[in-house]
Coordinates of C-alpha atoms and ligand atoms in Angstrom, one line a residue:
X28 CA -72.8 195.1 121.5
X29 CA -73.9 191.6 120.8
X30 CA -71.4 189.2 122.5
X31 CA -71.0 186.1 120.2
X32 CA -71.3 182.5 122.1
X33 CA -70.6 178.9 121.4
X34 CA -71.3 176.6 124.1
X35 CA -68.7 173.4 124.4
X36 CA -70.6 169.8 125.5
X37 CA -74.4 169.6 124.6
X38 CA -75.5 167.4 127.5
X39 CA -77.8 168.1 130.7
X40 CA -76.1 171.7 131.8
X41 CA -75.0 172.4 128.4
X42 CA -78.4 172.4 127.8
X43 CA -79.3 174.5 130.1
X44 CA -76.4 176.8 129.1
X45 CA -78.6 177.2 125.5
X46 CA -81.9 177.7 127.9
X47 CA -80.2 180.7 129.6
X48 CA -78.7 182.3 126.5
X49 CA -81.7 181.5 123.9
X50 CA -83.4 184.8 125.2
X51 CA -80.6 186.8 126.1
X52 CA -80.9 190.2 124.3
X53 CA -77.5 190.7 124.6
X54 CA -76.0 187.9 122.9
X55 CA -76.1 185.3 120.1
X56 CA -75.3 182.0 120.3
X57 CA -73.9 181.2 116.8
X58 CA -72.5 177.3 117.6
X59 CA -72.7 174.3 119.6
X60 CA -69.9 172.2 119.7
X61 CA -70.0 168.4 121.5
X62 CA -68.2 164.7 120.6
X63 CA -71.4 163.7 120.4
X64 CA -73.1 164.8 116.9
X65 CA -76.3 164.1 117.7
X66 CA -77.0 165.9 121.2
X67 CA -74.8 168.9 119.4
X68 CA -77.2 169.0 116.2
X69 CA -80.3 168.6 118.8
X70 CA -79.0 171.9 120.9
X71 CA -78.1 173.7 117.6
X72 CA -81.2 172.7 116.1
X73 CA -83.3 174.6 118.8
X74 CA -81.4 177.5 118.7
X75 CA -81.1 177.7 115.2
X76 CA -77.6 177.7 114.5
X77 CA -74.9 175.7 113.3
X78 CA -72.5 172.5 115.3
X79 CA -69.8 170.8 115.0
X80 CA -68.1 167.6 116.5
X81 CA -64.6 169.5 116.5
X82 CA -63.5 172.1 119.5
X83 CA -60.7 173.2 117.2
X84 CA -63.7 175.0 115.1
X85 CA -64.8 176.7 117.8
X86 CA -61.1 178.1 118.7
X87 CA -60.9 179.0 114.8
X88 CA -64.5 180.6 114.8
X89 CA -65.2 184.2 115.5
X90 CA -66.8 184.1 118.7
X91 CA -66.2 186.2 121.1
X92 CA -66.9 184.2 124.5
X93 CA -67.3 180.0 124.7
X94 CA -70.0 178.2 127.7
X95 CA -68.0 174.5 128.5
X96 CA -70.2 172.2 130.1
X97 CA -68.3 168.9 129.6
X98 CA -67.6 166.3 132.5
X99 CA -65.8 167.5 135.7
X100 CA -62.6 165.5 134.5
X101 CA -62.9 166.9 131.0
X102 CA -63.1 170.8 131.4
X103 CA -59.2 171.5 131.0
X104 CA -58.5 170.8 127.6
X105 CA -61.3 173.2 125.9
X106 CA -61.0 175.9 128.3
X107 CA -57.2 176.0 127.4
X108 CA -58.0 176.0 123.7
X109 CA -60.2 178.4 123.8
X110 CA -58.4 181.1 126.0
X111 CA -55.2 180.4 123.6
X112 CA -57.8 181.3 120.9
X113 CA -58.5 184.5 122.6
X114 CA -62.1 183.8 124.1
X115 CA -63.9 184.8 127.0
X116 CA -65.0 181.0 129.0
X117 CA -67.5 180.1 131.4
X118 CA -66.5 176.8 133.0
X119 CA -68.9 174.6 134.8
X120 CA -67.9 173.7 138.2
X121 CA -65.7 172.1 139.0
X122 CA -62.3 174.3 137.6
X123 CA -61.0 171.3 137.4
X124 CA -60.0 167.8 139.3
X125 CA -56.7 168.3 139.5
X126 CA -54.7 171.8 141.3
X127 CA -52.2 171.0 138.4
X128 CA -54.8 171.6 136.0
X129 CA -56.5 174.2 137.5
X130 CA -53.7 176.5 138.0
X131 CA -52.6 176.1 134.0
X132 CA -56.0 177.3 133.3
X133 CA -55.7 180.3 135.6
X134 CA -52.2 181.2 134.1
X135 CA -53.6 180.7 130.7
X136 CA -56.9 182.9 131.3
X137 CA -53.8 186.0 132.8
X138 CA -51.8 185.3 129.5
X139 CA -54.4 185.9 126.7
X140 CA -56.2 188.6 129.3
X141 CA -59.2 186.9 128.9
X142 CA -62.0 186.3 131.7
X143 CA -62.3 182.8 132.9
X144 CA -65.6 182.5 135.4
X145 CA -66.8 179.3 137.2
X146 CA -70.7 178.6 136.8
X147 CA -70.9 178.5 141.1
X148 CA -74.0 179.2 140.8
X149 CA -75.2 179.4 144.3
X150 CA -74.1 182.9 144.4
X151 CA -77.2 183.4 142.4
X152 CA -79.8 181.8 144.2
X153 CA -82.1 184.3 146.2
X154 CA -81.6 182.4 149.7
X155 CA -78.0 182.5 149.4
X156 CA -77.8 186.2 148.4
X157 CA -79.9 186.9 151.2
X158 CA -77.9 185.5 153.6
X159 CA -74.9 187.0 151.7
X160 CA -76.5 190.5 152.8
X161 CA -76.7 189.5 156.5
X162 CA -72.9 188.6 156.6
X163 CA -71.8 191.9 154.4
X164 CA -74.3 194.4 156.9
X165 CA -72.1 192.8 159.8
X166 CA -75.1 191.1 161.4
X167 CA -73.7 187.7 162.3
X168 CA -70.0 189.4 163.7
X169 CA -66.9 187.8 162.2
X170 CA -67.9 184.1 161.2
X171 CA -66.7 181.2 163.4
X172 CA -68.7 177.7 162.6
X173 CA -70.5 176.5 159.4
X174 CA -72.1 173.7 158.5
X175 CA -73.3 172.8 154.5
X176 CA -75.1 169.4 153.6
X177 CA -75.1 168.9 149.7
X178 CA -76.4 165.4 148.8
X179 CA -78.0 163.7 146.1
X180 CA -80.0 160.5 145.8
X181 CA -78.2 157.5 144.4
X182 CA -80.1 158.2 140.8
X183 CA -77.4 160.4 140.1
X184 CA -74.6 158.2 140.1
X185 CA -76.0 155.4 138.7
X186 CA -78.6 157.0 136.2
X187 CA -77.8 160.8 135.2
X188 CA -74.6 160.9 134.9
X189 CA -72.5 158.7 132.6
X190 CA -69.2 159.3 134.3
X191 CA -69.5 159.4 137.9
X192 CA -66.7 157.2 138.5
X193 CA -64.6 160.1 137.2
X194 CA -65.8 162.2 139.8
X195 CA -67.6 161.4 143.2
X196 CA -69.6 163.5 145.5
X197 CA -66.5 166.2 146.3
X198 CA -65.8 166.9 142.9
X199 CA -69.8 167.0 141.7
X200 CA -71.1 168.7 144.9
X201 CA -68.5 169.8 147.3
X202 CA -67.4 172.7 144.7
X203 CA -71.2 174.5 145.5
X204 CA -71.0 174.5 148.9
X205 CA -67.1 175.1 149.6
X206 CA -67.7 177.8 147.5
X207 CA -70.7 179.5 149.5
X208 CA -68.7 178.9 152.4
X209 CA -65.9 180.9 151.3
X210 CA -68.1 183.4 149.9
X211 CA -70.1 184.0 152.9
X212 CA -67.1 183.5 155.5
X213 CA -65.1 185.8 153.1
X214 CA -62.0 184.2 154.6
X215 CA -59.6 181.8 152.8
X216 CA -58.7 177.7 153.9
X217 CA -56.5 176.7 155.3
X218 CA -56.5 172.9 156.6
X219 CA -59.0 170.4 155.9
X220 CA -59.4 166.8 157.7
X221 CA -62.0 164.6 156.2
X222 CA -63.5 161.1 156.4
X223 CA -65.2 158.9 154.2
X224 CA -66.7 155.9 153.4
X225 CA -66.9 153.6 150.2
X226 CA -68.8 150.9 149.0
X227 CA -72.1 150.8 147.9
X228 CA -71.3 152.6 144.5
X229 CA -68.1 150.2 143.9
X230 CA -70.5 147.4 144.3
X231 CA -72.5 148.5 141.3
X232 CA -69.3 149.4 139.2
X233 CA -69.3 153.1 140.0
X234 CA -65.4 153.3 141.7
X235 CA -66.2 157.0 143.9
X236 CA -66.7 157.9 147.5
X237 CA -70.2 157.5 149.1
X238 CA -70.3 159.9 151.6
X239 CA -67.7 162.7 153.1
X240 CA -67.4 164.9 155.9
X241 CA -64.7 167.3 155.8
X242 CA -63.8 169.9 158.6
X243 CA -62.3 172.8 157.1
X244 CA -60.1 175.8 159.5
X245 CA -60.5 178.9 157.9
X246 CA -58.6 181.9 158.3
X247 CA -59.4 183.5 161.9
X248 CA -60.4 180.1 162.9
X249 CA -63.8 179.7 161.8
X250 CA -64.4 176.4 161.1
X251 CA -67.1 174.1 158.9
X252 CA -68.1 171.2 158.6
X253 CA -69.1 169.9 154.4
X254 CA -71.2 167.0 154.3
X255 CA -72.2 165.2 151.2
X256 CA -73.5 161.8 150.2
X257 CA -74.8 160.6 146.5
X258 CA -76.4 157.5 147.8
X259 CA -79.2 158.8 149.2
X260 CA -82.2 156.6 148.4
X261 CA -84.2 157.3 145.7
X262 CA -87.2 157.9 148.3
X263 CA -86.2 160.8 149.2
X264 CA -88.3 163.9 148.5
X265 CA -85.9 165.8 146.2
X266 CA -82.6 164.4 144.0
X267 CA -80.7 166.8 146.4
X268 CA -81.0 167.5 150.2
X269 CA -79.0 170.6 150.5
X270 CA -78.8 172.5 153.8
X271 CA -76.4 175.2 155.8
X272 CA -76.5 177.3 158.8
X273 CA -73.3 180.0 159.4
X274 CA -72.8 180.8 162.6
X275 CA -70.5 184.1 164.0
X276 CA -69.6 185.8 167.2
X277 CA -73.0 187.7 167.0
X278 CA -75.3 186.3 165.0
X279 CA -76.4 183.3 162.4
X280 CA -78.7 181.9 160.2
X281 CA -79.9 178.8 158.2
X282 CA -80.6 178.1 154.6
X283 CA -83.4 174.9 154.4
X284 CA -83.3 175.2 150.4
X285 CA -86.3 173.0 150.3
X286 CA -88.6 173.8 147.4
X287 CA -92.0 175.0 148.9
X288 CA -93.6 173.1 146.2
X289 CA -94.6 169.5 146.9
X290 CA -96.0 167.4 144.5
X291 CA -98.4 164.3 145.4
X292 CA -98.2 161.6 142.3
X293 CA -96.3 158.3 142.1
X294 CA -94.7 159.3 144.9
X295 CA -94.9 162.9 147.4
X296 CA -92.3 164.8 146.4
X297 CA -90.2 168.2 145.7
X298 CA -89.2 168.8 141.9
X299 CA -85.6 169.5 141.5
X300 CA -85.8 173.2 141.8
X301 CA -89.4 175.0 141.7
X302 CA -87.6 178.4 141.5
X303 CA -85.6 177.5 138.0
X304 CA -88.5 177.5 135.7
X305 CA -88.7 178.5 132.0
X306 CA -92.3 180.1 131.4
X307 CA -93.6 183.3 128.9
X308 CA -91.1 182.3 126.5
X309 CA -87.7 182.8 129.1
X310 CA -85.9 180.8 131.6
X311 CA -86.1 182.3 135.3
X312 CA -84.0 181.4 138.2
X313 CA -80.4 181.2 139.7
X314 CA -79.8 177.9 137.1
X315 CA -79.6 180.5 134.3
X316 CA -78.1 184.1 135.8
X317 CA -75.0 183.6 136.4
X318 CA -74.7 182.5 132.2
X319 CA -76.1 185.3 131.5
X320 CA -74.5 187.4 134.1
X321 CA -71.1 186.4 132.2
X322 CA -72.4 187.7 128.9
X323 CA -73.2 190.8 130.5
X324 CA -69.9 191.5 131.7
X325 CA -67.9 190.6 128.6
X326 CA -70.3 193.1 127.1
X327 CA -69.6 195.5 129.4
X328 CA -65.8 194.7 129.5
X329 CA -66.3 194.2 133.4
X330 CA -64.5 191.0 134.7
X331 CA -67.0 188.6 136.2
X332 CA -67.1 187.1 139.6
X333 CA -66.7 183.6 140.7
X334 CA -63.1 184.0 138.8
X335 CA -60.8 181.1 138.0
X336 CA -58.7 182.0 141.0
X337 CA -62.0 181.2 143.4
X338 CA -61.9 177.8 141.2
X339 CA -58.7 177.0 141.9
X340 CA -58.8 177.5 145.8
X341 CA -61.9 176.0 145.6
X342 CA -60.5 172.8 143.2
X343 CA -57.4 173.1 146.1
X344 CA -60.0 172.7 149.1
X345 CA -61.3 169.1 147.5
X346 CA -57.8 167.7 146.1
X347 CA -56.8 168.5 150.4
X348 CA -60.2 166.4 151.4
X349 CA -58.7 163.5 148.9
X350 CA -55.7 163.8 150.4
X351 CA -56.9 163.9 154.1
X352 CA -58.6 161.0 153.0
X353 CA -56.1 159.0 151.6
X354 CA -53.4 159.4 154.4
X355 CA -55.9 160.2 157.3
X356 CA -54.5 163.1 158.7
X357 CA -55.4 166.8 158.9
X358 CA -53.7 168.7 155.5
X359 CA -52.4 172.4 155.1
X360 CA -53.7 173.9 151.9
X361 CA -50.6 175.4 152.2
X362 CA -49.2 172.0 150.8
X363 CA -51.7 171.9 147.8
X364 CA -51.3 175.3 146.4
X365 CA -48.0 176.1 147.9
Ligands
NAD413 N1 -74.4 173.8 138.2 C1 -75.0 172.7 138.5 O1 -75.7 172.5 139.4 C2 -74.7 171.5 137.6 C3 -75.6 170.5 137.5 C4 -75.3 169.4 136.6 C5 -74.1 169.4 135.9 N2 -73.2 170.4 136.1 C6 -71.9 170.4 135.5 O2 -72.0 170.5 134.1 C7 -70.9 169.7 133.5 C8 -71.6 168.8 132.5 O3 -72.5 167.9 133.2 P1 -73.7 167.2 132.5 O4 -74.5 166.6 133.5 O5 -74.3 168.1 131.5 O6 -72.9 166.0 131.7 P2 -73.4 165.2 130.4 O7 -72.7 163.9 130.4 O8 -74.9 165.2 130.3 O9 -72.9 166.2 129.2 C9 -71.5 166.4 128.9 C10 -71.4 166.5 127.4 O10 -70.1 166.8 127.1 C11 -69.7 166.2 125.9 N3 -68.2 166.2 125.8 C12 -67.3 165.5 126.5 N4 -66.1 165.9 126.2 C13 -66.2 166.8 125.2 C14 -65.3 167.5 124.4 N5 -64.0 167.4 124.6 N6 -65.7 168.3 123.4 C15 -67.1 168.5 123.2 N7 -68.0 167.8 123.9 C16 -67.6 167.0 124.9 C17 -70.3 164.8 126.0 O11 -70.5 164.2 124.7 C18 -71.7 165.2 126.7 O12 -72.7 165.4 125.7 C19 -70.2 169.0 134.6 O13 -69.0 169.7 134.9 C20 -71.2 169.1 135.8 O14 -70.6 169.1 137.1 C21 -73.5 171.5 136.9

């Protein structure tokens, strides 16, 4: 069976949505739907297929599974729409940026017994499925401390994206790495006491958090610590400095996801990822499985991983930071999610 696609919001990812899916044997993607006519005519017009301005003509279309790659604050609406319209949806992370939000997506997605996945892609990249192996063989014992940098240099608030006020660090960055840690502890949160600083982005009109640390309990006890920052300079090697190491009763490891290739030109420095490459006519790399992995399983009638329900723990884990941040104490997830 050929799964039928649209893909919701042509921008950055969205584009890389129709990278992933342009080759896939296993599906066509038939329309590309974004506010924006021109980037969805540009995406359509490489793929060879038709667009449209209007998410209602992608809920009335006949496609059997919809990619959304809108802004964080901006997924709820179209996923809605098109799970009431009885379509299969990958969301990018985040779920969502609100619990409230989140959770009527999950209800909706049991409802119309549709799959909802969350693009976390991390669970796709070699280093972390690697280190997903050591955990499952029992290697490191029961987990008990974590730590996970995910930063990004200051060009991505105040160049890439248009809407970064609207989101921040946690809600950008803290769902990849909450999400590994969940993944690879394979226990659930439970409190979460963070601090943060502000500033530098306000000053150029950019109203988010600079930096966070947030130290989450887990279930067991295990704890770890999330770090992230988006103003790191622009000197830095790489637009993201992204690190973990897992420790448990018996074991660890660490994940240094620096690209091994290093480039010497302006300046000396790491492209963005040297493992997510398109070449010989197809995309490779952990930027582009998991979209196809999705197709795959509404193919095969197999519901995918990385569910709505790990979005909405993982939404719940952020909206406890902001709250730990905003009244500077120590909060239950047990309060967010009830
Ligand atoms: N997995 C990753 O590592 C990764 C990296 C970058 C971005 N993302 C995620 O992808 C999503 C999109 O980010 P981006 O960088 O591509 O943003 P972007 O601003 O480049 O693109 C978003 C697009 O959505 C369109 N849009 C907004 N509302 C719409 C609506 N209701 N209907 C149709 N189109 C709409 C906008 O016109 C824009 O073209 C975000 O959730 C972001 O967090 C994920």
């Amino acid at each position: 069976m050929s799964v039928r696609v649209a893909i919701i919001g042509a921008g950055l990812w969205g584009n890389n949505h129709a990278v992933a899916l342009q080759d896939h044997p296993g599906c066509d993607v038939v329309l590309v739907c974004d506010r924006d006519a021109r980037r969805a005519e540009a995406v359509a017009g490489r793929l060879g297929c038709r667009w449209t301005t209007e998410v209602a003509e992608v809920a009335d279309s006949d496609v059997d599974a919809v990619t959304v790659a809108t802004p964080d604050h901006l997924h709820a609406a179209p996923v809605i729409a098109m799970l009431e319209a009885g379509k299969h949806v990958l969301v990018e992370k985040p779920l969502a940026t609100t619990v409230a939000e989140a959770r009527a997506m999950v209800e909706t997605a049991a409802r119309a017994g549709r799959s909802l996945m969350v693009d976390f892609h991390a669970r796709w990249h070699p280093l972390y499925m690697g280190a997903k192996a050591y955990v499952e063989r029992g290697d490191l014992g029961a987990p008990v401390m974590a730590y996970a940098r995910l930063s990004d240099t200051i060009h991505v608030p105040t160049s890439m994206l248009s809407w970064g006020g609207q989101s921040g660090p946690e809600w950008f960055l803290f769902p990849h790495t909450m999400d590994l840690i969940r993944w690879l502890f394979q226990r659930e949160p439970v409190e979460v006491y963070a601090k943060g600083t502000r500033g530098v982005l306000e000053g150029r009109g950019i109203p988010c958090w600079d930096t966070i640390q947030a130290l989450v309990e887990f279930e067991g006890g295990a704890i770890c610590t999330f770090e992230t920052s988006w103003i790191l300079p622009d000197s830095f090697t790489n637009v993201v400095d992204n690190r973990i190491s897992v420790y448990g009763e018996k074991g660890g490891l660490e994940v240094k996801n620096e690209p091994s290739l290093w480039a010497f030109t302006d300046r000396y420095h790491t492209p963005f990822s040297s493992t997510s490459v398109t070449r010989y006519g197809k995309a490779w790399g952990y930027q582009y499985e998991p979209i196809r992995y999705f197709v795959d399983c509404i193919a095969r009638g197999v519901t995918p991983e990385s569910t709505g329900h790990d979005g909405l723990v993982n939404t719940a884990m952020i909206a406890a930071t902001l709250q730990s941040l905003a009244e500077k104490r120590p909060v239950r997830l047990a309060e967010i999610l009830g």
